mmCIF file of C-alpha atoms (C1' of nucleotides) in Angstrom:
data_model
loop_
_atom_site.group_PDB
_atom_site.id
_atom_site.type_symbol
_atom_site.label_atom_id
_atom_site.label_comp_id
_atom_site.label_asym_id
_atom_site.label_seq_id
_atom_site.Cartn_x
_atom_site.Cartn_y
_atom_site.Cartn_z
ATOM 1 C CA MET A 1 18.734 2.918 11.940
ATOM 2 C CA THR A 2 20.210 0.619 9.525
ATOM 3 C CA THR A 3 18.216 -2.300 10.714
ATOM 4 C CA LYS A 4 14.971 -0.459 10.020
ATOM 5 C CA VAL A 5 15.934 0.563 6.569
ATOM 6 C CA ALA A 6 16.819 -3.148 5.807
ATOM 7 C CA ASP A 7 13.300 -4.145 7.224
ATOM 8 C CA LEU A 8 11.785 -1.597 4.957
ATOM 9 C CA ALA A 9 13.461 -2.958 1.824
ATOM 10 C CA HIS A 10 12.092 -6.312 2.846
ATOM 11 C CA ARG A 11 8.537 -5.189 3.457
ATOM 12 C CA LEU A 12 8.671 -3.306 0.295
ATOM 13 C CA ARG A 13 8.492 -6.567 -1.745
ATOM 14 C CA PRO A 14 4.843 -7.150 -1.019
ATOM 15 C CA LEU A 15 3.913 -3.512 -1.721
ATOM 16 C CA VAL A 16 5.493 -3.399 -5.064
ATOM 17 C CA PHE A 17 3.757 -6.697 -6.009
ATOM 18 C CA ARG A 18 0.568 -5.353 -4.814
ATOM 19 C CA LEU A 19 1.014 -2.175 -6.939
ATOM 20 C CA TYR A 20 1.415 -4.268 -10.032
ATOM 21 C CA TYR A 21 -1.505 -6.478 -9.099
ATOM 22 C CA LEU A 22 -3.802 -3.456 -9.075
ATOM 23 C CA VAL A 23 -2.321 -2.123 -12.279
ATOM 24 C CA ARG A 24 -3.034 -5.566 -14.044
ATOM 25 C CA ARG A 25 -6.519 -5.277 -12.780
ATOM 26 C CA GLU A 26 -6.956 -1.722 -13.897
ATOM 27 C CA THR A 27 -5.622 -2.397 -17.419
ATOM 28 C CA PRO A 28 -6.870 -5.783 -18.445
ATOM 29 C CA GLN A 29 -6.232 -5.171 -22.096
ATOM 30 C CA VAL A 30 -2.436 -5.568 -21.657
ATOM 31 C CA GLN A 31 -1.071 -7.530 -18.684
ATOM 32 C CA LEU A 32 2.267 -6.166 -17.696
ATOM 33 C CA THR A 33 4.510 -7.584 -15.060
ATOM 34 C CA LEU A 34 6.820 -5.560 -12.812
ATOM 35 C CA THR A 35 9.904 -5.951 -14.776
ATOM 36 C CA GLN A 36 8.170 -5.078 -18.100
ATOM 37 C CA GLY A 37 6.636 -1.967 -16.559
ATOM 38 C CA SER A 38 10.005 -0.790 -15.127
ATOM 39 C CA VAL A 39 11.559 -1.247 -18.575
ATOM 40 C CA LEU A 40 8.848 0.702 -20.360
ATOM 41 C CA SER A 41 9.029 3.536 -17.869
ATOM 42 C CA GLU A 42 12.770 3.687 -18.333
ATOM 43 C CA LEU A 43 12.379 3.887 -22.063
ATOM 44 C CA LEU A 44 9.897 6.606 -21.926
ATOM 45 C CA ASN A 45 11.727 8.712 -19.414
ATOM 46 C CA GLY A 46 15.070 8.352 -21.129
ATOM 47 C CA GLY A 47 14.487 7.683 -24.762
ATOM 48 C CA PRO A 48 15.918 4.742 -26.956
ATOM 49 C CA ARG A 49 18.245 2.375 -24.999
ATOM 50 C CA ARG A 50 20.675 -0.254 -25.864
ATOM 51 C CA MET A 51 20.097 -3.672 -24.476
ATOM 52 C CA SER A 52 23.265 -3.508 -22.436
ATOM 53 C CA THR A 53 22.151 -0.178 -20.903
ATOM 54 C CA LEU A 54 18.666 -1.511 -20.034
ATOM 55 C CA ALA A 55 20.262 -4.729 -18.403
ATOM 56 C CA ASP A 56 22.530 -2.431 -16.377
ATOM 57 C CA LEU A 57 19.632 -0.234 -15.175
ATOM 58 C CA GLU A 58 17.437 -3.156 -14.145
ATOM 59 C CA ARG A 59 20.307 -5.073 -12.713
ATOM 60 C CA VAL A 60 19.900 -8.233 -14.724
ATOM 61 C CA ARG A 61 22.220 -10.231 -17.157
ATOM 62 C CA MET A 62 21.890 -9.617 -20.736
ATOM 63 C CA PRO A 63 20.110 -12.913 -21.814
ATOM 64 C CA THR A 64 17.324 -11.873 -19.123
ATOM 65 C CA MET A 65 16.761 -8.547 -20.879
ATOM 66 C CA THR A 66 16.772 -10.284 -24.215
ATOM 67 C CA ASP A 67 13.605 -12.152 -23.093
ATOM 68 C CA VAL A 68 12.091 -9.275 -21.383
ATOM 69 C CA VAL A 69 12.321 -7.071 -24.449
ATOM 70 C CA ARG A 70 11.127 -10.027 -26.778
ATOM 71 C CA ARG A 71 7.842 -10.090 -24.751
ATOM 72 C CA LEU A 72 7.345 -6.357 -24.743
ATOM 73 C CA GLU A 73 7.948 -6.452 -28.473
ATOM 74 C CA ARG A 74 5.435 -9.408 -28.851
ATOM 75 C CA LEU A 75 2.957 -7.022 -27.088
ATOM 76 C CA GLY A 76 3.603 -4.377 -29.517
ATOM 77 C CA LEU A 77 4.751 -1.912 -26.826
ATOM 78 C CA VAL A 78 8.433 -1.517 -28.032
ATOM 79 C CA SER A 79 10.524 -2.011 -31.247
ATOM 80 C CA ARG A 80 14.062 -2.728 -31.932
ATOM 81 C CA ARG A 81 16.493 -1.327 -34.577
ATOM 82 C CA PRO A 82 20.159 -1.591 -35.102
ATOM 83 C CA ASP A 83 22.265 1.238 -33.549
ATOM 84 C CA PRO A 84 23.711 3.206 -36.473
ATOM 85 C CA ALA A 85 26.607 4.018 -34.335
ATOM 86 C CA ASP A 86 27.646 0.283 -33.574
ATOM 87 C CA GLY A 87 26.723 -2.625 -35.874
ATOM 88 C CA ARG A 88 26.649 -4.956 -32.846
ATOM 89 C CA ALA A 89 24.334 -3.001 -30.764
ATOM 90 C CA VAL A 90 20.468 -2.785 -30.743
ATOM 91 C CA LEU A 91 18.274 0.265 -29.821
ATOM 92 C CA VAL A 92 14.990 -0.387 -28.199
ATOM 93 C CA GLU A 93 12.347 2.158 -28.320
ATOM 94 C CA VAL A 94 8.650 2.702 -27.284
ATOM 95 C CA THR A 95 6.068 2.367 -29.922
ATOM 96 C CA GLU A 96 2.933 4.696 -30.101
ATOM 97 C CA VAL A 97 0.764 1.899 -28.663
ATOM 98 C CA GLY A 98 3.348 1.585 -25.879
ATOM 99 C CA GLN A 99 3.003 5.326 -25.179
ATOM 100 C CA ARG A 100 -0.797 5.220 -25.071
ATOM 101 C CA PHE A 101 -0.671 2.173 -22.747
ATOM 102 C CA HIS A 102 1.844 3.771 -20.403
ATOM 103 C CA ARG A 103 -0.376 6.710 -19.897
ATOM 104 C CA GLN A 104 -3.151 4.263 -18.679
ATOM 105 C CA LEU A 105 -0.506 2.653 -16.273
ATOM 106 C CA ILE A 106 0.395 6.018 -14.717
ATOM 107 C CA VAL A 107 -3.265 6.834 -14.175
ATOM 108 C CA ALA A 108 -3.932 3.477 -12.356
ATOM 109 C CA ARG A 109 -0.734 3.773 -10.170
ATOM 110 C CA GLU A 110 -1.358 7.400 -9.212
ATOM 111 C CA GLU A 111 -5.170 6.593 -8.243
ATOM 112 C CA PHE A 112 -3.890 3.733 -6.005
ATOM 113 C CA LEU A 113 -1.323 5.655 -4.417
ATOM 114 C CA ARG A 114 -3.382 8.806 -3.898
ATOM 115 C CA GLU A 115 -6.041 6.830 -2.240
ATOM 116 C CA ARG A 116 -3.564 5.212 0.352
ATOM 117 C CA LEU A 117 -1.845 8.354 1.003
ATOM 118 C CA LEU A 118 -5.060 10.275 1.876
ATOM 119 C CA GLU A 119 -5.652 7.749 4.587
ATOM 120 C CA LEU A 120 -2.401 8.987 6.406
ATOM 121 C CA ASP A 121 -2.268 12.245 8.464
ATOM 122 C CA GLU A 122 -0.709 15.326 7.307
ATOM 123 C CA HIS A 123 2.353 14.584 9.391
ATOM 124 C CA ASP A 124 3.089 11.433 7.740
ATOM 125 C CA ARG A 125 2.536 12.734 4.211
ATOM 126 C CA THR A 126 4.949 15.374 4.814
ATOM 127 C CA ALA A 127 7.563 13.128 6.159
ATOM 128 C CA ILE A 128 7.281 10.759 3.227
ATOM 129 C CA GLU A 129 7.617 13.891 0.689
ATOM 130 C CA ALA A 130 10.583 15.216 2.671
ATOM 131 C CA ALA A 131 12.503 11.846 2.390
ATOM 132 C CA LEU A 132 12.056 11.289 -1.426
ATOM 133 C CA PRO A 133 15.017 13.293 -2.513
ATOM 134 C CA ALA A 134 17.204 11.443 -0.039
ATOM 135 C CA LEU A 135 15.822 7.991 -1.143
ATOM 136 C CA THR A 136 16.372 8.845 -4.748
ATOM 137 C CA LYS A 137 19.948 9.764 -4.042
ATOM 138 C CA LEU A 138 20.448 6.397 -2.288
ATOM 139 C CA LEU A 139 19.153 4.642 -5.387
ATOM 140 C CA ARG A 140 21.330 6.676 -7.881
ATOM 141 C CA GLN A 141 24.340 5.914 -5.741
ATOM 142 C CA GLU A 142 23.623 2.354 -6.204
ATOM 143 C CA ILE A 143 23.819 2.421 -9.758
ATOM 144 C CA GLN A 144 27.183 4.131 -9.657
ATOM 145 C CA GLU A 145 28.313 1.546 -7.107
ATOM 146 C CA ASP A 146 27.689 -1.230 -9.829
ATOM 147 C CA LYS A 147 29.595 0.585 -12.659
ATOM 148 C CA LYS A 148 32.546 0.736 -10.320
ATOM 149 C CA GLU A 149 32.309 -3.052 -9.594
ATOM 150 C CA GLU A 150 32.232 -3.922 -13.176
ATOM 151 C CA LEU A 151 35.370 -1.773 -13.750
ATOM 152 C CA ILE A 152 37.108 -3.737 -11.003
ATOM 153 C CA ARG A 153 35.901 -7.102 -12.495
ATOM 154 C CA ASP A 154 37.188 -6.195 -15.854
ATOM 155 C CA GLU A 155 40.634 -5.482 -14.406
ATOM 156 C CA ARG A 156 41.046 -9.038 -13.175
ATOM 157 C CA MET B 1 3.528 14.136 -5.037
ATOM 158 C CA THR B 2 1.740 10.893 -5.876
ATOM 159 C CA THR B 3 3.727 10.792 -9.108
ATOM 160 C CA LYS B 4 7.038 10.917 -7.159
ATOM 161 C CA VAL B 5 5.894 8.035 -4.831
ATOM 162 C CA ALA B 6 4.885 5.967 -7.887
ATOM 163 C CA ASP B 7 8.505 6.651 -9.537
ATOM 164 C CA LEU B 8 10.066 5.731 -6.295
ATOM 165 C CA ALA B 9 8.187 2.354 -6.018
ATOM 166 C CA HIS B 10 9.395 1.558 -9.509
ATOM 167 C CA ARG B 11 12.931 2.509 -8.855
ATOM 168 C CA LEU B 12 12.900 0.464 -5.949
ATOM 169 C CA ARG B 13 12.673 -2.765 -7.758
ATOM 170 C CA PRO B 14 16.426 -2.433 -8.890
ATOM 171 C CA LEU B 15 17.415 -1.483 -5.351
ATOM 172 C CA VAL B 16 15.650 -4.684 -3.785
ATOM 173 C CA PHE B 17 17.242 -6.897 -6.452
ATOM 174 C CA ARG B 18 20.668 -5.391 -5.764
ATOM 175 C CA LEU B 19 20.341 -5.855 -1.983
ATOM 176 C CA TYR B 20 19.660 -9.685 -2.510
ATOM 177 C CA TYR B 21 22.531 -9.946 -4.993
ATOM 178 C CA LEU B 22 24.859 -8.535 -2.350
ATOM 179 C CA VAL B 23 23.455 -10.926 0.361
ATOM 180 C CA ARG B 24 23.898 -13.961 -2.112
ATOM 181 C CA ARG B 25 27.487 -12.758 -2.595
ATOM 182 C CA GLU B 26 28.106 -12.426 1.158
ATOM 183 C CA THR B 27 26.719 -15.725 2.101
ATOM 184 C CA PRO B 28 27.645 -18.270 -0.584
ATOM 185 C CA GLN B 29 26.854 -21.133 1.581
ATOM 186 C CA VAL B 30 23.213 -20.760 1.155
ATOM 187 C CA GLN B 31 21.801 -18.992 -1.815
ATOM 188 C CA LEU B 32 18.543 -17.357 -0.731
ATOM 189 C CA THR B 33 16.064 -15.568 -3.203
ATOM 190 C CA LEU B 34 14.160 -12.417 -2.360
ATOM 191 C CA THR B 35 10.993 -14.267 -1.607
ATOM 192 C CA GLN B 36 12.799 -16.941 0.350
ATOM 193 C CA GLY B 37 14.567 -14.197 2.559
ATOM 194 C CA SER B 38 11.257 -12.398 3.063
ATOM 195 C CA VAL B 39 9.466 -15.543 4.363
ATOM 196 C CA LEU B 40 12.373 -16.431 6.555
ATOM 197 C CA SER B 41 12.293 -12.960 8.147
ATOM 198 C CA GLU B 42 8.653 -13.145 8.718
ATOM 199 C CA LEU B 43 8.873 -16.536 10.442
ATOM 200 C CA LEU B 44 11.725 -15.181 12.676
ATOM 201 C CA ASN B 45 9.842 -12.054 13.596
ATOM 202 C CA GLY B 46 6.396 -13.563 14.055
ATOM 203 C CA GLY B 47 7.042 -17.029 14.985
ATOM 204 C CA PRO B 48 5.512 -20.268 13.518
ATOM 205 C CA ARG B 49 2.976 -19.483 10.896
ATOM 206 C CA ARG B 50 0.324 -21.338 8.742
ATOM 207 C CA MET B 51 0.733 -21.590 4.900
ATOM 208 C CA SER B 52 -2.298 -19.506 4.407
ATOM 209 C CA THR B 53 -1.066 -16.661 6.672
ATOM 210 C CA LEU B 54 2.353 -16.771 4.768
ATOM 211 C CA ALA B 55 0.535 -16.589 1.412
ATOM 212 C CA ASP B 56 -1.495 -13.641 2.686
ATOM 213 C CA LEU B 57 1.574 -11.658 3.992
ATOM 214 C CA GLU B 58 3.526 -12.190 0.965
ATOM 215 C CA ARG B 59 0.531 -11.603 -1.372
ATOM 216 C CA VAL B 60 0.953 -14.747 -3.160
ATOM 217 C CA ARG B 61 -1.452 -17.735 -3.858
ATOM 218 C CA MET B 62 -1.302 -20.862 -1.710
ATOM 219 C CA PRO B 63 0.305 -23.029 -4.349
ATOM 220 C CA THR B 64 3.164 -20.494 -4.757
ATOM 221 C CA MET B 65 3.702 -20.737 -1.115
ATOM 222 C CA THR B 66 3.650 -24.393 -1.077
ATOM 223 C CA ASP B 67 6.816 -24.266 -3.511
ATOM 224 C CA VAL B 68 8.624 -21.616 -1.635
ATOM 225 C CA VAL B 69 8.191 -23.401 1.566
ATOM 226 C CA ARG B 70 9.340 -26.698 -0.002
ATOM 227 C CA ARG B 71 12.516 -25.074 -1.198
ATOM 228 C CA LEU B 72 13.279 -23.534 2.174
ATOM 229 C CA GLU B 73 12.621 -26.991 3.754
ATOM 230 C CA ARG B 74 14.954 -28.651 1.247
ATOM 231 C CA LEU B 75 17.714 -26.092 2.284
ATOM 232 C CA GLY B 76 17.100 -27.158 5.919
ATOM 233 C CA LEU B 77 16.130 -23.604 7.040
ATOM 234 C CA VAL B 78 12.519 -24.251 8.012
ATOM 235 C CA SER B 79 10.417 -27.290 8.925
ATOM 236 C CA ARG B 80 6.548 -28.175 8.902
ATOM 237 C CA ARG B 81 4.282 -29.745 11.299
ATOM 238 C CA PRO B 82 0.563 -30.164 11.734
ATOM 239 C CA ASP B 83 -1.348 -27.443 13.503
ATOM 240 C CA PRO B 84 -2.764 -29.177 16.611
ATOM 241 C CA ALA B 85 -5.631 -26.833 16.622
ATOM 242 C CA ASP B 86 -6.871 -27.869 12.985
ATOM 243 C CA GLY B 87 -5.928 -31.160 11.291
ATOM 244 C CA ARG B 88 -5.977 -29.486 7.927
ATOM 245 C CA ALA B 89 -3.425 -26.728 8.641
ATOM 246 C CA VAL B 90 0.372 -26.905 8.650
ATOM 247 C CA LEU B 91 2.591 -24.744 10.816
ATOM 248 C CA VAL B 92 5.872 -23.596 9.280
ATOM 249 C CA GLU B 93 8.776 -22.672 11.612
ATOM 250 C CA VAL B 94 12.554 -21.788 11.466
ATOM 251 C CA THR B 95 15.005 -24.457 12.372
ATOM 252 C CA GLU B 96 18.160 -23.842 14.249
ATOM 253 C CA VAL B 97 20.240 -23.872 11.054
ATOM 254 C CA GLY B 98 17.698 -21.277 9.530
ATOM 255 C CA GLN B 99 18.284 -19.014 12.735
ATOM 256 C CA ARG B 100 22.098 -19.132 12.277
ATOM 257 C CA PHE B 101 21.819 -18.316 8.743
ATOM 258 C CA HIS B 102 19.516 -15.568 9.230
ATOM 259 C CA ARG B 103 21.946 -13.866 11.602
ATOM 260 C CA GLN B 104 24.493 -13.959 8.699
ATOM 261 C CA LEU B 105 21.702 -12.413 6.419
ATOM 262 C CA ILE B 106 21.170 -9.481 8.809
ATOM 263 C CA VAL B 107 24.876 -8.738 9.066
ATOM 264 C CA ALA B 108 25.374 -8.564 5.434
ATOM 265 C CA ARG B 109 22.422 -6.381 4.877
ATOM 266 C CA GLU B 110 23.328 -4.025 7.579
ATOM 267 C CA GLU B 111 26.842 -3.716 6.423
ATOM 268 C CA PHE B 112 25.733 -2.834 2.859
ATOM 269 C CA LEU B 113 23.177 -0.259 3.962
ATOM 270 C CA ARG B 114 25.357 1.318 6.604
ATOM 271 C CA GLU B 115 27.974 2.029 3.854
ATOM 272 C CA ARG B 116 25.571 3.491 1.517
ATOM 273 C CA LEU B 117 23.822 5.833 4.211
ATOM 274 C CA LEU B 118 27.131 7.034 5.290
ATOM 275 C CA GLU B 119 27.722 8.475 1.958
ATOM 276 C CA LEU B 120 24.560 10.814 2.472
ATOM 277 C CA ASP B 121 24.673 13.978 4.336
ATOM 278 C CA GLU B 122 23.207 14.305 7.832
ATOM 279 C CA HIS B 123 20.199 16.055 6.338
ATOM 280 C CA ASP B 124 19.272 13.162 3.992
ATOM 281 C CA ARG B 125 19.811 10.541 6.664
ATOM 282 C CA THR B 126 17.482 12.480 9.102
ATOM 283 C CA ALA B 127 14.745 12.731 6.374
ATOM 284 C CA ILE B 128 15.026 9.042 5.665
ATOM 285 C CA GLU B 129 14.871 8.138 9.409
ATOM 286 C CA ALA B 130 11.813 10.576 9.930
ATOM 287 C CA ALA B 131 9.820 8.913 7.043
ATOM 288 C CA LEU B 132 10.161 5.285 8.230
ATOM 289 C CA PRO B 133 7.176 5.191 10.622
ATOM 290 C CA ALA B 134 5.081 6.777 7.879
ATOM 291 C CA LEU B 135 6.246 4.422 5.127
ATOM 292 C CA THR B 136 5.655 1.482 7.591
ATOM 293 C CA LYS B 137 2.144 2.582 8.103
ATOM 294 C CA LEU B 138 1.455 2.709 4.391
ATOM 295 C CA LEU B 139 2.690 -0.819 4.116
ATOM 296 C CA ARG B 140 0.504 -2.149 7.047
ATOM 297 C CA GLN B 141 -2.593 -0.292 5.688
ATOM 298 C CA GLU B 142 -1.966 -2.401 2.513
ATOM 299 C CA ILE B 143 -2.200 -5.590 4.224
ATOM 300 C CA GLN B 144 -5.565 -4.578 5.841
ATOM 301 C CA GLU B 145 -6.859 -3.485 2.367
ATOM 302 C CA ASP B 146 -6.232 -7.027 1.064
ATOM 303 C CA LYS B 147 -8.140 -8.519 4.005
ATOM 304 C CA LYS B 148 -11.032 -6.220 3.311
ATOM 305 C CA GLU B 149 -11.118 -7.570 -0.370
ATOM 306 C CA GLU B 150 -11.197 -11.052 0.512
ATOM 307 C CA LEU B 151 -14.298 -10.483 2.740
ATOM 308 C CA ILE B 152 -15.996 -8.778 -0.235
ATOM 309 C CA ARG B 153 -14.999 -11.589 -2.543
ATOM 310 C CA ASP B 154 -16.414 -14.152 0.017
ATOM 311 C CA GLU B 155 -19.851 -12.332 0.090
ATOM 312 C CA ARG B 156 -20.319 -12.784 -3.625
ATOM 313 C "C1'" DT C 1 41.038 -10.301 -29.535
ATOM 314 C "C1'" DA C 2 37.144 -7.953 -27.084
ATOM 315 C "C1'" DT C 3 32.383 -6.561 -27.144
ATOM 316 C "C1'" DT C 4 27.306 -6.945 -28.054
ATOM 317 C "C1'" DG C 5 23.765 -9.656 -28.285
ATOM 318 C "C1'" DT C 6 21.212 -14.174 -28.814
ATOM 319 C "C1'" DT C 7 20.283 -19.167 -27.961
ATOM 320 C "C1'" DA C 8 20.270 -23.107 -24.957
ATOM 321 C "C1'" DT C 9 19.423 -24.812 -20.519
ATOM 322 C "C1'" DA C 10 17.909 -24.898 -15.787
ATOM 323 C "C1'" DC C 11 15.756 -23.196 -11.680
ATOM 324 C "C1'" DT C 12 12.555 -19.930 -9.031
ATOM 325 C "C1'" DC C 13 8.380 -17.360 -8.854
ATOM 326 C "C1'" DT C 14 3.816 -16.824 -9.955
ATOM 327 C "C1'" DA C 15 -1.084 -18.126 -11.342
ATOM 328 C "C1'" DT C 16 -5.201 -21.199 -12.172
ATOM 329 C "C1'" DA C 17 -7.594 -25.482 -12.062
ATOM 330 C "C1'" DA C 18 -8.264 -29.924 -10.103
ATOM 331 C "C1'" DC C 19 -7.611 -32.925 -6.317
ATOM 332 C "C1'" DT C 20 -7.292 -34.813 -1.178
ATOM 333 C "C1'" DA C 21 -8.135 -34.589 3.631
ATOM 334 C "C1'" DT C 22 -10.239 -32.540 7.494
ATOM 335 C "C1'" DA C 23 -13.928 -29.501 9.725
ATOM 336 C "C1'" DT D 1 -20.625 -28.296 2.022
ATOM 337 C "C1'" DA D 2 -16.630 -25.436 3.074
ATOM 338 C "C1'" DT D 3 -11.634 -24.819 4.121
ATOM 339 C "C1'" DA D 4 -6.400 -25.807 4.136
ATOM 340 C "C1'" DG D 5 -3.181 -27.437 1.535
ATOM 341 C "C1'" DT D 6 -0.906 -30.050 -2.400
ATOM 342 C "C1'" DT D 7 -0.299 -31.505 -7.257
ATOM 343 C "C1'" DA D 8 -0.320 -30.444 -12.288
ATOM 344 C "C1'" DT D 9 0.592 -27.340 -15.596
ATOM 345 C "C1'" DA D 10 1.958 -23.079 -17.984
ATOM 346 C "C1'" DG D 11 4.210 -18.516 -18.480
ATOM 347 C "C1'" DA D 12 7.669 -14.981 -16.754
ATOM 348 C "C1'" DG D 13 12.134 -13.925 -14.628
ATOM 349 C "C1'" DT D 14 16.551 -15.042 -13.597
ATOM 350 C "C1'" DA D 15 21.376 -17.111 -14.184
ATOM 351 C "C1'" DT D 16 25.519 -19.283 -16.617
ATOM 352 C "C1'" DA D 17 27.627 -21.229 -20.615
ATOM 353 C "C1'" DA D 18 28.239 -21.370 -25.531
ATOM 354 C "C1'" DC D 19 27.828 -19.089 -29.741
ATOM 355 C "C1'" DA D 20 27.490 -15.458 -33.863
ATOM 356 C "C1'" DA D 21 28.493 -11.061 -35.662
ATOM 357 C "C1'" DT D 22 30.805 -6.789 -35.453
ATOM 358 C "C1'" DA D 23 34.710 -3.679 -33.639
#
DNA sequence: TATTGTTATACTCTATAACTATA
DNA sequence: TATAGTTATAGAGTATAACAATA
């Protein structure tokens, strides 16, 4: 069982890349990468976020997120402003252009997935749908694991 | 339903990165990236492969695969040899060192996933297990889709 | 002194275009 | 002429180390 899950995680890499290839093809106005799209979604679902929070959520280091946000800013999709609560911190938020663009992203993604899912039989579609809450839990759990590790690291 | 699947694909990016972060930590002797690990697994499961086949499977262009294989070769994990059936083609295969290393990878991956899965309840584990064949079909289907597109492209 | 974020630097991943060698 | 692969080049993603500004 665990072996199969590991294999799945592996095979998912090409699928995720494929998904973003199609999104890029569908929305030639703005060419988003996987990481950029992921950050944009996070900001749209969760509202303005600090740099450090984004880095944690995407599991990258701060200097990495600095560059990713810089590129999104250059594309006009997000903006930065100082956090009123802490002079050191920076809040990143989605611009109106970013919101419009994200709607196009969602449409392209859904269309792609709907087509593929319709080629599966009813039994398979039901199985995938039933597993979604469990897979979501597995991912959430992971984020909490990371926080724990940081605390341990800090104690050293 | 399709929206949920799209969200899942998105959230899976951090999970996959997290998985490889842990693998790197568990096997400090050789630091494999996600793409390198994916190619190594493919070669171990399917035997020697041509550069073009690897590029298709990973959904990257040939020059990209040239570099990835070069790095794996530099690490001593794979080797190249001419394809006896076609003087232009190159066959990539895993070395003995690569096979030994891959066993470590599998152990680290399985341990990580087993721990996380044990934190889920029986119902969630069953749901994930039941969805694996369907998710696998979804991925296979994708590979076939790509092949079709190439044929269309060639006809132009 | 500790934390948030940026800059500097280096390596990997990725693509397109141009090239070599073989079919 | 067409195909398999490499080289050249450029941009994005990633990390570590050093630094500036604020708490």
